[in-house]
mmCIF file of C-alpha atoms in Angstrom:
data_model
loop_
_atom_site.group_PDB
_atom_site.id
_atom_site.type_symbol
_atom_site.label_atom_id
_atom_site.label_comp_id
_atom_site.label_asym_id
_atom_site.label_seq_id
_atom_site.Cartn_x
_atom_site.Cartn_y
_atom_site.Cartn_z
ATOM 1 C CA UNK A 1474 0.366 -5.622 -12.134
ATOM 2 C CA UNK A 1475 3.875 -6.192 -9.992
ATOM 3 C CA UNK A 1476 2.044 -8.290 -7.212
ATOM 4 C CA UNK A 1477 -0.052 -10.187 -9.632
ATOM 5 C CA UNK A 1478 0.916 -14.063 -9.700
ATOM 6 C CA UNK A 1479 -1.431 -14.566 -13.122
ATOM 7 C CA UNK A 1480 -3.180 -16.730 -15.604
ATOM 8 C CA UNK A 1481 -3.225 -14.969 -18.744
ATOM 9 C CA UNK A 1482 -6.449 -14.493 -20.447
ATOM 10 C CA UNK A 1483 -4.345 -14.385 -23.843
ATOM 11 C CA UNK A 1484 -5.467 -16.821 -26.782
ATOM 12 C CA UNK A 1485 -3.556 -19.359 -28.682
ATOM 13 C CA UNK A 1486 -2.380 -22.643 -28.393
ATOM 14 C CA UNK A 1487 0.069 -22.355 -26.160
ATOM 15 C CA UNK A 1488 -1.324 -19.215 -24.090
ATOM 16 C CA UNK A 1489 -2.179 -19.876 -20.271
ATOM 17 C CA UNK A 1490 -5.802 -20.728 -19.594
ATOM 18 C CA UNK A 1491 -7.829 -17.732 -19.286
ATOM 19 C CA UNK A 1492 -8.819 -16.650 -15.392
ATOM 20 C CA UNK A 1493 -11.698 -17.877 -13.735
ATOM 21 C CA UNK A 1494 -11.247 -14.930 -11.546
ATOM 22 C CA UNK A 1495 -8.962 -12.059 -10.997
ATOM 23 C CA UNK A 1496 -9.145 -9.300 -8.978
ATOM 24 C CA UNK A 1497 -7.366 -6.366 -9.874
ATOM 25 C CA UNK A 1498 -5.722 -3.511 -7.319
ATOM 26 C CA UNK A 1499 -8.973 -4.541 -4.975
ATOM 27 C CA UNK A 1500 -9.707 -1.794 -1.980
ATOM 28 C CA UNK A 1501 -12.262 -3.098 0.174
ATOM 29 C CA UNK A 1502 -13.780 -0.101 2.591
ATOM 30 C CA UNK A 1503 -15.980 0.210 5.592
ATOM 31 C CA UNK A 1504 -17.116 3.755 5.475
ATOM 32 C CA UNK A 1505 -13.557 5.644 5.583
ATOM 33 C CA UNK A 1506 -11.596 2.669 6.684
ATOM 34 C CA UNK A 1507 -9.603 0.277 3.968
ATOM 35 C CA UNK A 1508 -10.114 -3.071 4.814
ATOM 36 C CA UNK A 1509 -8.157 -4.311 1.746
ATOM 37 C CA UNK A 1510 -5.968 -1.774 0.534
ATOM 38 C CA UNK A 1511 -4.959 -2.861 -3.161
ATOM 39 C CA UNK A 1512 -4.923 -6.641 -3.839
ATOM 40 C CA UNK A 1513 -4.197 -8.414 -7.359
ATOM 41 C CA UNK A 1514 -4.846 -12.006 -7.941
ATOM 42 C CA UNK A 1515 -5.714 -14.279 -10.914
ATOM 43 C CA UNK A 1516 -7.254 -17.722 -10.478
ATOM 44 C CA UNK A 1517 -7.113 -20.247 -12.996
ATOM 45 C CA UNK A 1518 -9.566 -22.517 -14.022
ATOM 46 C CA UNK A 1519 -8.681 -25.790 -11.364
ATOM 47 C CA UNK A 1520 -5.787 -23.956 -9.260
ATOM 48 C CA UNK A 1521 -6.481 -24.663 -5.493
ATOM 49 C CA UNK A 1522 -5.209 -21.128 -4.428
ATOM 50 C CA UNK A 1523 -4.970 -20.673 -0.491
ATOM 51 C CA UNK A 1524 -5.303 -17.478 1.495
ATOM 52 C CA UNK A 1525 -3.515 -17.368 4.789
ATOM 53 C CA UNK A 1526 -3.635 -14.952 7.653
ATOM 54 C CA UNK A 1527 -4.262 -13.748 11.256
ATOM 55 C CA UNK A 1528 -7.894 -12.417 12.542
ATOM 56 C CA UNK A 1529 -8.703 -9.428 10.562
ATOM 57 C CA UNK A 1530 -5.978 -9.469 8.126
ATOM 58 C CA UNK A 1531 -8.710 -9.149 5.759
ATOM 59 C CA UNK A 1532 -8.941 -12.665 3.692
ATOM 60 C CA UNK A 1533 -12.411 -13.143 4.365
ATOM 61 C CA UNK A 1534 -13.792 -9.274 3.031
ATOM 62 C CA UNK A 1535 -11.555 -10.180 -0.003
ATOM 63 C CA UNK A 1536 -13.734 -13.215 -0.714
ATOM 64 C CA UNK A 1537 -16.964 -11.932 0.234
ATOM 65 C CA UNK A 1538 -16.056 -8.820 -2.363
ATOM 66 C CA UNK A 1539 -15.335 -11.808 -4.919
ATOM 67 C CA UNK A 1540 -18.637 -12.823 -4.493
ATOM 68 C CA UNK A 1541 -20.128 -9.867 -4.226
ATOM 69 C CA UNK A 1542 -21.562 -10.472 -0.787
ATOM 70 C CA UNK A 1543 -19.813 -7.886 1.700
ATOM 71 C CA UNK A 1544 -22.550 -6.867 4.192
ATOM 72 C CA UNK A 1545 -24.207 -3.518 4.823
ATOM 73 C CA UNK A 1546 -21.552 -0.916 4.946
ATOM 74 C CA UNK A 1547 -18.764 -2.517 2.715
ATOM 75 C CA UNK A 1548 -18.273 -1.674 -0.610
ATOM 76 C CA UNK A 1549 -15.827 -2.534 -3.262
ATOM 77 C CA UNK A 1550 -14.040 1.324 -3.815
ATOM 78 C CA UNK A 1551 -10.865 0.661 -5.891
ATOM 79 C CA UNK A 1552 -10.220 -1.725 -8.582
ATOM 80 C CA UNK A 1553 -12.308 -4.942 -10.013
ATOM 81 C CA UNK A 1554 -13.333 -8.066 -10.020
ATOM 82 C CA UNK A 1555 -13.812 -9.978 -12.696
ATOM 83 C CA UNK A 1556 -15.663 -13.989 -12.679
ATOM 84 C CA UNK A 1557 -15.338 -15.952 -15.322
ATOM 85 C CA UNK A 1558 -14.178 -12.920 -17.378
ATOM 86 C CA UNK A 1559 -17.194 -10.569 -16.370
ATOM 87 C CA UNK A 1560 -16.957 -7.380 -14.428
ATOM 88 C CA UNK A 1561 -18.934 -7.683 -11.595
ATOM 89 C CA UNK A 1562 -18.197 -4.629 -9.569
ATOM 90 C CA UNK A 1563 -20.947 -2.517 -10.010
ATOM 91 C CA UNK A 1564 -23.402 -4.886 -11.064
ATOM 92 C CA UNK A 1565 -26.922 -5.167 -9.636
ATOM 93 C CA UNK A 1566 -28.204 -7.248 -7.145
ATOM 94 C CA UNK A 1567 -29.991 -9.376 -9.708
ATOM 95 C CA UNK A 1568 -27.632 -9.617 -12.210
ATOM 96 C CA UNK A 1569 -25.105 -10.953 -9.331
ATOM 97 C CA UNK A 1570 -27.896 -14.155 -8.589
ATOM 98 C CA UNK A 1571 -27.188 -14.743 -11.681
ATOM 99 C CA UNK A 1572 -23.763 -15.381 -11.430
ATOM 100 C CA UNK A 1573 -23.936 -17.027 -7.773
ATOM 101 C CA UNK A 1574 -24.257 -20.357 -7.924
ATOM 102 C CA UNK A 1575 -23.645 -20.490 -11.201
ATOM 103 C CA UNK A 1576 -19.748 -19.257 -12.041
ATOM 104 C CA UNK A 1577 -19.207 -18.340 -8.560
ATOM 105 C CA UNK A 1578 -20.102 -20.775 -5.250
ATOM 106 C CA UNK A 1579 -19.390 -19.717 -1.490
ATOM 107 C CA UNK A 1580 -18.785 -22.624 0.802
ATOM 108 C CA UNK A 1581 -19.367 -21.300 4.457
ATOM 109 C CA UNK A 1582 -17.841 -22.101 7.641
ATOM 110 C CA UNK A 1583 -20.314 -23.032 9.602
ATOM 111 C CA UNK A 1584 -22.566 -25.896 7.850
ATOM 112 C CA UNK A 1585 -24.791 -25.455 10.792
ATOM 113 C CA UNK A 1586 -25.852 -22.012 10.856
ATOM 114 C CA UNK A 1587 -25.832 -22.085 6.875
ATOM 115 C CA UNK A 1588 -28.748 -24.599 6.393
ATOM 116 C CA UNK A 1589 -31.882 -23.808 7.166
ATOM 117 C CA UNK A 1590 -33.029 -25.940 9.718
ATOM 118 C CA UNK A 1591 -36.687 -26.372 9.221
ATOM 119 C CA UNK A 1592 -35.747 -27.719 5.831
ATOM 120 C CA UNK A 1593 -34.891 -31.146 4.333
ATOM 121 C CA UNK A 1594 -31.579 -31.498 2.940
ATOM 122 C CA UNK A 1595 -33.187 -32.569 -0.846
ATOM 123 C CA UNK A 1596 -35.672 -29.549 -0.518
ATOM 124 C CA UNK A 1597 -32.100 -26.753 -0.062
ATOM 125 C CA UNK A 1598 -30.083 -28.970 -2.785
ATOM 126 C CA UNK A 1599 -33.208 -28.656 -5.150
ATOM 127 C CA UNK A 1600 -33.769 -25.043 -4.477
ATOM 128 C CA UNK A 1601 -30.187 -24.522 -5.962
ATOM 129 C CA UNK A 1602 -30.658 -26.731 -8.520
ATOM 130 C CA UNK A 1603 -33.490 -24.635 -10.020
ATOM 131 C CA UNK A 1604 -32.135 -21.740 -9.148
ATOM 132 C CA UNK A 1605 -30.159 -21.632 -12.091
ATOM 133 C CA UNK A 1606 -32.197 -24.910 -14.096
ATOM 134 C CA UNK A 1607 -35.973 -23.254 -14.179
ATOM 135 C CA UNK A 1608 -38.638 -25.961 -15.620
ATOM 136 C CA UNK A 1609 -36.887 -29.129 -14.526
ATOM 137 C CA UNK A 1610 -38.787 -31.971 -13.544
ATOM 138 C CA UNK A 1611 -38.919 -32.944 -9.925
ATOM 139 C CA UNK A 1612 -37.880 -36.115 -10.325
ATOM 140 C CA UNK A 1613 -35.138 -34.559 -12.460
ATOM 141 C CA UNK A 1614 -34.065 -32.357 -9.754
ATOM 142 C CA UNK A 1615 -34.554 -34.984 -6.937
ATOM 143 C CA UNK A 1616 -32.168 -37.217 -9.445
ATOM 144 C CA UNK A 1617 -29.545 -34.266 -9.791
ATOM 145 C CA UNK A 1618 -29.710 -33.909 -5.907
ATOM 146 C CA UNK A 1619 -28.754 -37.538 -5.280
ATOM 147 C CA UNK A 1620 -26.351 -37.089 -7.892
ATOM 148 C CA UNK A 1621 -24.691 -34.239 -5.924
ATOM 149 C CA UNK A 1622 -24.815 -36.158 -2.480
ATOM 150 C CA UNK A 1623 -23.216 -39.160 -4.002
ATOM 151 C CA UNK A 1624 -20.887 -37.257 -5.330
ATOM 152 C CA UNK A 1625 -19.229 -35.205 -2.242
ATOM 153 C CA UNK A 1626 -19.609 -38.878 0.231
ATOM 154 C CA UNK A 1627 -22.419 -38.728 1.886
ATOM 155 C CA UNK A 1628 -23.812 -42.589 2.445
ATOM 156 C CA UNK A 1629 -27.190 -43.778 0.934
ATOM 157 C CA UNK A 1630 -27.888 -40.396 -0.483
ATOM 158 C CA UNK A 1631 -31.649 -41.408 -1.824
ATOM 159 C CA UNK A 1632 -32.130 -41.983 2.036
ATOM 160 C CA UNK A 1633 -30.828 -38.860 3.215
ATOM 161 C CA UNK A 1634 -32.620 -36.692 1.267
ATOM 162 C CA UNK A 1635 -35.761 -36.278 3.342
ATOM 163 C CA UNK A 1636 -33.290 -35.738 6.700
ATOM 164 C CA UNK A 1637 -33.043 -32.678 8.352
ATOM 165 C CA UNK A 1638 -29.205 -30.612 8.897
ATOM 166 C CA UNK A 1639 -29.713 -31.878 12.712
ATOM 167 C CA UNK A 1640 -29.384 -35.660 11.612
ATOM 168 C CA UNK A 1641 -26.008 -35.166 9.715
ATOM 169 C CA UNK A 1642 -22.374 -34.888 11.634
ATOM 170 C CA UNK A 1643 -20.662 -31.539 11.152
ATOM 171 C CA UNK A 1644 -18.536 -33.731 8.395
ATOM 172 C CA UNK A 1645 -21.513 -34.832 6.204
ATOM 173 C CA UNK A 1646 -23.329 -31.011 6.827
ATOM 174 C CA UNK A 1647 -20.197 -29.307 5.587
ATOM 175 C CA UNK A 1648 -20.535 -32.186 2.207
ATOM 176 C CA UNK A 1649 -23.720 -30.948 2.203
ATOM 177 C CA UNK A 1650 -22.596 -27.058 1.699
ATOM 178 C CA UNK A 1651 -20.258 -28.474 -1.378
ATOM 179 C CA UNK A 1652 -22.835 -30.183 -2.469
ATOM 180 C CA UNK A 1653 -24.997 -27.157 -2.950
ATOM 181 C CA UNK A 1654 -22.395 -24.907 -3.852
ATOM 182 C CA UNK A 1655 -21.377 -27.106 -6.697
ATOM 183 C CA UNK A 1656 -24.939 -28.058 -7.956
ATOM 184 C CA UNK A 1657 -24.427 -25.626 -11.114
ATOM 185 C CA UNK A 1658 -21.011 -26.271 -11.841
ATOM 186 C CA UNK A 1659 -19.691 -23.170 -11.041
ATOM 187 C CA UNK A 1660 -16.267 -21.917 -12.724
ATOM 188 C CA UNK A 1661 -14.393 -21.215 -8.970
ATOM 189 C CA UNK A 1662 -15.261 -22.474 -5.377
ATOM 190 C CA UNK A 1663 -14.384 -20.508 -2.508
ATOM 191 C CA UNK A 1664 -14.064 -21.998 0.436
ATOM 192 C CA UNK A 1665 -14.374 -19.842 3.684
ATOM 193 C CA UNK A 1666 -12.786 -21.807 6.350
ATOM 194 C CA UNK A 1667 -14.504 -24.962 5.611
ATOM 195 C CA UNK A 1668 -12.839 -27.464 8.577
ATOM 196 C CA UNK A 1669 -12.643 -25.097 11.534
ATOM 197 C CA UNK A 1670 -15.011 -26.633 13.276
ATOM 198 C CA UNK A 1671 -14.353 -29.984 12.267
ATOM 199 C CA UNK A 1672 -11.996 -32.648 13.855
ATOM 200 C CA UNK A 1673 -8.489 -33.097 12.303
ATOM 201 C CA UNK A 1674 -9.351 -36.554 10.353
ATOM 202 C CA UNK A 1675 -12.265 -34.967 9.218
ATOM 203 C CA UNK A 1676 -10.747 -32.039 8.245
ATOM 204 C CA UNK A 1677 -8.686 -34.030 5.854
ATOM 205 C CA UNK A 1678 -11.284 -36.006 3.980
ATOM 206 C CA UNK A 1679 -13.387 -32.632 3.178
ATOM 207 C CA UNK A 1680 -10.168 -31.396 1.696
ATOM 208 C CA UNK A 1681 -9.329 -34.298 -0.030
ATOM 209 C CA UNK A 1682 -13.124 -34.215 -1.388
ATOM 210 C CA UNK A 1683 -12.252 -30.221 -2.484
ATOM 211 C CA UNK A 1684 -9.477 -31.512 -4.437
ATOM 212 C CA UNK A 1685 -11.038 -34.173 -6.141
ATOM 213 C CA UNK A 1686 -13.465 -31.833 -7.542
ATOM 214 C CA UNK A 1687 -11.010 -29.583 -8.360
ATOM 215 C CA UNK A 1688 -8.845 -32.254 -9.570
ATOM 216 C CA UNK A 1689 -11.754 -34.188 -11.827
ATOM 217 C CA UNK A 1690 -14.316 -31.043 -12.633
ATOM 218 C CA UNK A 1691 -11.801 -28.430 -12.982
ATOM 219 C CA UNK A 1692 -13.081 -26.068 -10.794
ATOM 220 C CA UNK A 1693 -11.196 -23.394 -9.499
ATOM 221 C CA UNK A 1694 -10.737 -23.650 -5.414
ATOM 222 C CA UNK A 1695 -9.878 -20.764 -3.417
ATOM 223 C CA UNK A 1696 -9.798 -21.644 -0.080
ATOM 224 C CA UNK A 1697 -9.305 -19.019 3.307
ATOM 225 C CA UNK A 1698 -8.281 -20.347 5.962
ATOM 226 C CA UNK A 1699 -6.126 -19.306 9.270
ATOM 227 C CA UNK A 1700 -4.000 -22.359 9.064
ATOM 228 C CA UNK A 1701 -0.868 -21.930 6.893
ATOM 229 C CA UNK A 1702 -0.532 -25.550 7.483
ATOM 230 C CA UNK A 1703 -3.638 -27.053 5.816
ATOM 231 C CA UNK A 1704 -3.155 -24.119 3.051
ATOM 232 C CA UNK A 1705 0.346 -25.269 2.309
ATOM 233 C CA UNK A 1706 -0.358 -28.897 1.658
ATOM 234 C CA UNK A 1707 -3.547 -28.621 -0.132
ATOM 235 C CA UNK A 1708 -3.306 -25.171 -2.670
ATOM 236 C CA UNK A 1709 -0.827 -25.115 -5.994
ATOM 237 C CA UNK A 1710 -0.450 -21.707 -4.647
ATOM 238 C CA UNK A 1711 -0.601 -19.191 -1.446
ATOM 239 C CA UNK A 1712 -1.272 -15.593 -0.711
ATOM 240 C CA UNK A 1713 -0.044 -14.579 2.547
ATOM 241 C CA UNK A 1714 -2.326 -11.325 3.488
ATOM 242 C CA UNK A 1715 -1.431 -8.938 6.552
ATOM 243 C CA UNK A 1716 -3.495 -5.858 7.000
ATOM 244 C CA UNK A 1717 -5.361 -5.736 4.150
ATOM 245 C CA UNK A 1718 -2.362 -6.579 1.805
ATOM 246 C CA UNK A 1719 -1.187 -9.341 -0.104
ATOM 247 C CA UNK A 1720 2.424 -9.375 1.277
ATOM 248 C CA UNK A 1721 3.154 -12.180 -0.415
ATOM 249 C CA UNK A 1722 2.631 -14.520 -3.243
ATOM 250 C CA UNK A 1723 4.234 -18.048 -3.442
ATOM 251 C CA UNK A 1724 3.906 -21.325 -5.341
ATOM 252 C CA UNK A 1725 2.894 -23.580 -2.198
ATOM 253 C CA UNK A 1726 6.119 -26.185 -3.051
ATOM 254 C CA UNK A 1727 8.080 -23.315 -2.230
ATOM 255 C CA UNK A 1728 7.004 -22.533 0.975
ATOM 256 C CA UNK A 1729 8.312 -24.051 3.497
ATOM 257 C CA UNK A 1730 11.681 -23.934 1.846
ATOM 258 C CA UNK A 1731 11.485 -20.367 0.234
ATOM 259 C CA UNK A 1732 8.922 -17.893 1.938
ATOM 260 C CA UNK A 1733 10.562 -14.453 1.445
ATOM 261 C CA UNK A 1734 8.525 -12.505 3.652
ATOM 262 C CA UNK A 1735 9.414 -11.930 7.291
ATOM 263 C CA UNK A 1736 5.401 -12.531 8.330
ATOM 264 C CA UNK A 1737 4.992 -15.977 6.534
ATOM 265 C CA UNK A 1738 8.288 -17.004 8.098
ATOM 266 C CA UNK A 1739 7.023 -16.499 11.399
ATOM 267 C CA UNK A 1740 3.435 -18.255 10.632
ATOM 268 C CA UNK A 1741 5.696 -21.090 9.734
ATOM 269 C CA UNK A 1742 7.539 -20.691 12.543
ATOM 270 C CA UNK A 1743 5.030 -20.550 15.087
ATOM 271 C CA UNK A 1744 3.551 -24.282 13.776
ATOM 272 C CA UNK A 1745 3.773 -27.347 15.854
ATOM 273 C CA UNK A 1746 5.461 -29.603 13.048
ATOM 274 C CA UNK A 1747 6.431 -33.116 13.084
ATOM 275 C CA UNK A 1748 10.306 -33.575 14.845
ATOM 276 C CA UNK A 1749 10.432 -30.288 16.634
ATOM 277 C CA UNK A 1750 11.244 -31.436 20.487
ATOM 278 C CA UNK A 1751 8.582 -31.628 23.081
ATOM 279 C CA UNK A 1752 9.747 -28.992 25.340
ATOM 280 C CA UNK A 1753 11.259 -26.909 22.624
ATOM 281 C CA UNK A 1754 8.929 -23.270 23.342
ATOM 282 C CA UNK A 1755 6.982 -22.590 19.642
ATOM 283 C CA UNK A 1756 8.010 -19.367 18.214
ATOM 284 C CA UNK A 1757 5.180 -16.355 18.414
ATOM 285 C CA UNK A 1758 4.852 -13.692 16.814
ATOM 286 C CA UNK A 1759 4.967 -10.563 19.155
ATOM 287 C CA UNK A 1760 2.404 -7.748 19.497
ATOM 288 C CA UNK A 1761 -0.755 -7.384 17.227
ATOM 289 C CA UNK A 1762 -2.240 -6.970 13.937
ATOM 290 C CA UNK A 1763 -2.491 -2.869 13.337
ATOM 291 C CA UNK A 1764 -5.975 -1.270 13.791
ATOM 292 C CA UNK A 1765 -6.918 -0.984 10.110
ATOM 293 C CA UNK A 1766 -8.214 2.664 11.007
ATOM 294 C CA UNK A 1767 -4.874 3.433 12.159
ATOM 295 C CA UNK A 1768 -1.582 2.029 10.098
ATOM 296 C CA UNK A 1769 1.721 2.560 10.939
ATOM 297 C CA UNK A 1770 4.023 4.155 8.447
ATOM 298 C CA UNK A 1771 6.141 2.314 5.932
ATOM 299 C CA UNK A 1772 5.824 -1.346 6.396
ATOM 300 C CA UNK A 1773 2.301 -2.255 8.432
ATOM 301 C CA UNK A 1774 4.191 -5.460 9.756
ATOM 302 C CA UNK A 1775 7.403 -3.662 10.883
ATOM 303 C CA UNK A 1776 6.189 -2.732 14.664
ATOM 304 C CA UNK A 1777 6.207 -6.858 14.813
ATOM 305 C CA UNK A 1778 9.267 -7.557 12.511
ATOM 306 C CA UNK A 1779 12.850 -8.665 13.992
ATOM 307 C CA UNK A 1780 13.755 -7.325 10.068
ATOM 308 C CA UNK A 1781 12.956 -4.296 10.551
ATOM 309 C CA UNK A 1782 14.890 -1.365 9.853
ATOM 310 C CA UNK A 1783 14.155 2.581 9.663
ATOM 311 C CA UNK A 1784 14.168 2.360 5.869
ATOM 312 C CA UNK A 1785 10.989 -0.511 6.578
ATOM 313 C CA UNK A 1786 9.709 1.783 9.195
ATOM 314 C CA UNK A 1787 9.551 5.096 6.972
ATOM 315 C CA UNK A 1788 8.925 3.588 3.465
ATOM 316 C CA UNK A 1789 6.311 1.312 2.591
ATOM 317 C CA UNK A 1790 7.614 -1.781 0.571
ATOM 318 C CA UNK A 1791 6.013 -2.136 -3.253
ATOM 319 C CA UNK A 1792 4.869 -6.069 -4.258
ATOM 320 C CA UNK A 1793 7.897 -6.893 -6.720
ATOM 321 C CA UNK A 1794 8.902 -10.469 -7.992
ATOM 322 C CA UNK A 1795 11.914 -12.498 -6.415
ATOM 323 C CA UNK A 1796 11.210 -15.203 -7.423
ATOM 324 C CA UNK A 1797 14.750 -17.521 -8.099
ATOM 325 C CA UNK A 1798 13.344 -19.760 -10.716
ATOM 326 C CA UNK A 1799 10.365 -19.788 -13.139
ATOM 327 C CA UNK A 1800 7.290 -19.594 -10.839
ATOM 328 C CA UNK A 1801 6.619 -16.322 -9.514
ATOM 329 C CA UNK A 1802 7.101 -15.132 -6.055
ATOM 330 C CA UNK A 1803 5.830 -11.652 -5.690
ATOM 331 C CA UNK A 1804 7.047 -10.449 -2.090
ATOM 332 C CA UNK A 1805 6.513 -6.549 -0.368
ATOM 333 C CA UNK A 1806 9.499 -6.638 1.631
ATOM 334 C CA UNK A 1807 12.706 -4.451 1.506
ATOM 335 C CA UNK A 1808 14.664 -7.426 2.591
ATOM 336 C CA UNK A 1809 12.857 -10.614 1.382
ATOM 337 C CA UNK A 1810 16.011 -11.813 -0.483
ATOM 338 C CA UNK A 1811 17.983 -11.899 2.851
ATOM 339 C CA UNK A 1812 15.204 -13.570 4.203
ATOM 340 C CA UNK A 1813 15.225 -16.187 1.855
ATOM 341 C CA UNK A 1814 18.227 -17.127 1.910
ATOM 342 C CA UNK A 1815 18.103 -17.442 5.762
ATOM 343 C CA UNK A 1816 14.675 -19.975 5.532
ATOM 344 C CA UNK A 1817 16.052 -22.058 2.754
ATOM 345 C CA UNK A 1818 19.464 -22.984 4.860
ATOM 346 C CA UNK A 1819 17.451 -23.559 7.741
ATOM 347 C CA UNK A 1820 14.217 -25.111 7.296
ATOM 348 C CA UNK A 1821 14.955 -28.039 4.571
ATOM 349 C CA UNK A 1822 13.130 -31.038 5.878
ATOM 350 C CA UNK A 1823 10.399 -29.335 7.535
ATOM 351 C CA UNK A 1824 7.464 -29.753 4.009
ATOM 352 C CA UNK A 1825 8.828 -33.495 3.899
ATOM 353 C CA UNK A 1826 7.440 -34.112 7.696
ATOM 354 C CA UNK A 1827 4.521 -32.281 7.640
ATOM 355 C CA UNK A 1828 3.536 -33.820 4.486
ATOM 356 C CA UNK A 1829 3.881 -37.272 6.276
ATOM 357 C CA UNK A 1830 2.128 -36.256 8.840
ATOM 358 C CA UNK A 1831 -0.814 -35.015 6.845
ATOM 359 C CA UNK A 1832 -1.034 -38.806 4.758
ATOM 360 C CA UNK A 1833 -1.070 -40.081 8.353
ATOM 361 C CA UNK A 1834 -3.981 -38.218 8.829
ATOM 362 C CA UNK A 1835 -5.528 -38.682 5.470
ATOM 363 C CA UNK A 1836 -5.117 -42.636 5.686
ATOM 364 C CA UNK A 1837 -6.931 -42.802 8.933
ATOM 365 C CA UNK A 1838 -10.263 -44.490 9.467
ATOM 366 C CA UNK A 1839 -13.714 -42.481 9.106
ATOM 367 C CA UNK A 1840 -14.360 -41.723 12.823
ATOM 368 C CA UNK A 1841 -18.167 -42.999 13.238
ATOM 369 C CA UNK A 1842 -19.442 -39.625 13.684
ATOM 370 C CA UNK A 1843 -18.747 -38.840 9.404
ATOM 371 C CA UNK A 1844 -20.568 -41.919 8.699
ATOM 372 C CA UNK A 1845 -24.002 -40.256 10.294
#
């Protein structure tokens, strides 16, 4: 597929490694309403892949239809998805259990609302555990579950066990979620805006825990998030989505310096970074995000688009590759090579500063809330 930035699933020595997920021409509906309308993605087996947006641009159906977890009234009606190289569109409610938890995790947003309560923390770790380990022991699984709390941070895990989700910080809830969600091994993480509700120096050490795992386990991270910030310094790779489409497809080094699509330019844009002046008025992006029931014609971002022209009003632009060098960039944009050219003469230093500013972050002291 044109738009598809991919890891082959070809064998031989020197072939790519073979997806850990890959969604093919995805259309996500809500009765007669497209939600995602035709998205193709491969995930490799420990790729960080980040996917960027607005409210409603549809990043978060995408990886509930991943997992096979859209609510009542959404449904999967174009293309597949594939985990770990199975099919899983159309497969029953069972057989998906199977694979949750096991090749595929979620990681929630809200660590809060996600545990239950009334539960100890070592009681909802060991309930995944033998979700997918019937017959062990429970001093095996209460071993495991330490294990797993250990692992992700969280202080005298033994301890901790018997605690409730109301005696953890936000930080050491959200390890919590990982540490369920990664109590099988699974093949790929997703990661539905993990740190939104977390404070920036927090933010960075859950990250930084994501990428160890991802970096040491080789598990596959795709991580949503709003903040093309945090997605550009953590993910190997980001897909830009607007409306329900992947507009575009970048290596994440490449950003900053190379975004070809008139939409992640002004996400960039509209960011507070490191040496911009004080007074200096942020750029914003003018108008709103199209009513998915009710697209414009040709290019859904052109109502919003200083590129725009009638050709980008009347015809709608197909994914294709620009990329300059060997990494792919797969943009839909009549113009993106203009645009490029315009971002890479103007917006040089701007990765090296907010990648400073990010190790300032990372390099800071736990506040004493993580260490409850």
């Amino acid at each position: 597929m044109a738009q598809e930035i991919a890891a082959s699933g070809t064998a031989g020595p020197n072939a790519a490694p073979r997806a850990v997920l890959a969604l093919d021409d995805v259309q996500v509906s809500y009765g007669t309403t497209l939600t995602v309308r035709g998205v193709t993605l491969t995930v490799a087996p420990g790729e960080k892949v980040g996917i960027v947006g607005e409210s409603g641009s549809g990043k978060s159906t995408l990886a509930l239809a991943a997992m096979g977890l859209l609510p009542a009234g959404g449904a999967v009606t174009g293309g597949s998805v594939s985990v770990a190289g199975r099919e899983i569109s159309g497969l029953r409610e069972r057989e998906l259990d199977r694979l949750r938890g096991k090749s595929m995790s979620l990681v929630f947003q809200d660590p809060l609302s996600a545990l239950d309560p009334v539960k100890s923390i070592g009681s909802q770790i060991g309930e995944a555990i033998r979700a997918h380990s019937r017959g062990l022991s429970r001093a095996k699984v209460r071993a495991r579950a330490i294990e797993l709390l250990n692992a992700v941070g969280v202080p005298e895990p033994a301890r901790r066990l018997g605690q409730y989700p109301h005696e953890y910080s936000g930080g050491m809830r959200q390890r919590v979620l990982i540490a369920i969600a990664i109590a099988n091994d699974p093949a790929v993480l997703i990661a539905d805006e993990p740190t939104t509700a977390l404070d920036v120096t927090t933010q960075a050490q859950v990250l930084e825990l994501l990428d160890t795992l991802s970096r040491e386990r080789g598990i596959a991270v795709v991580l949503v998030s709003h903040d093309i910030g945090v997605i550009a310094e953590f993910c190997d790779r980001v897909v830009v989505m607007y409306a329900g489409r992947a507009v575009e497809q970048i290596e994440a080094s490449g950003l900053f310096g190379a975004s070809a699509h008139p939409y992640t330019v002004a996400l960039l844009d509209s960011l507070p970074l490191p040496g911009r002046d004080r007074g200096e008025e942020l750029a914003w992006i003018p108008g709103a995000p199209p009513a998915m029931s009710r697209m414009p014609g040709g290019c859904a971002f052109s109502p919003r688009c200083a590129w725009a022209t009638d050709h980008c009003r009347a015809e709608r632009p197909e994914p294709r590759d620009v990329s300059a060098g060997s990494a792919p960039q797969v943009v839909e944009c009549h113009r993106a090579e203009e645009v490029r050219a315009v971002r890479a003469a103007s917006d040089e230093e701007v990765r090296a500063a907010l990648s400073a500013e990010i190790g300032d972050i990372r390099s800071a002291p736990a506040t004493r809330e993580d260490a409850r």
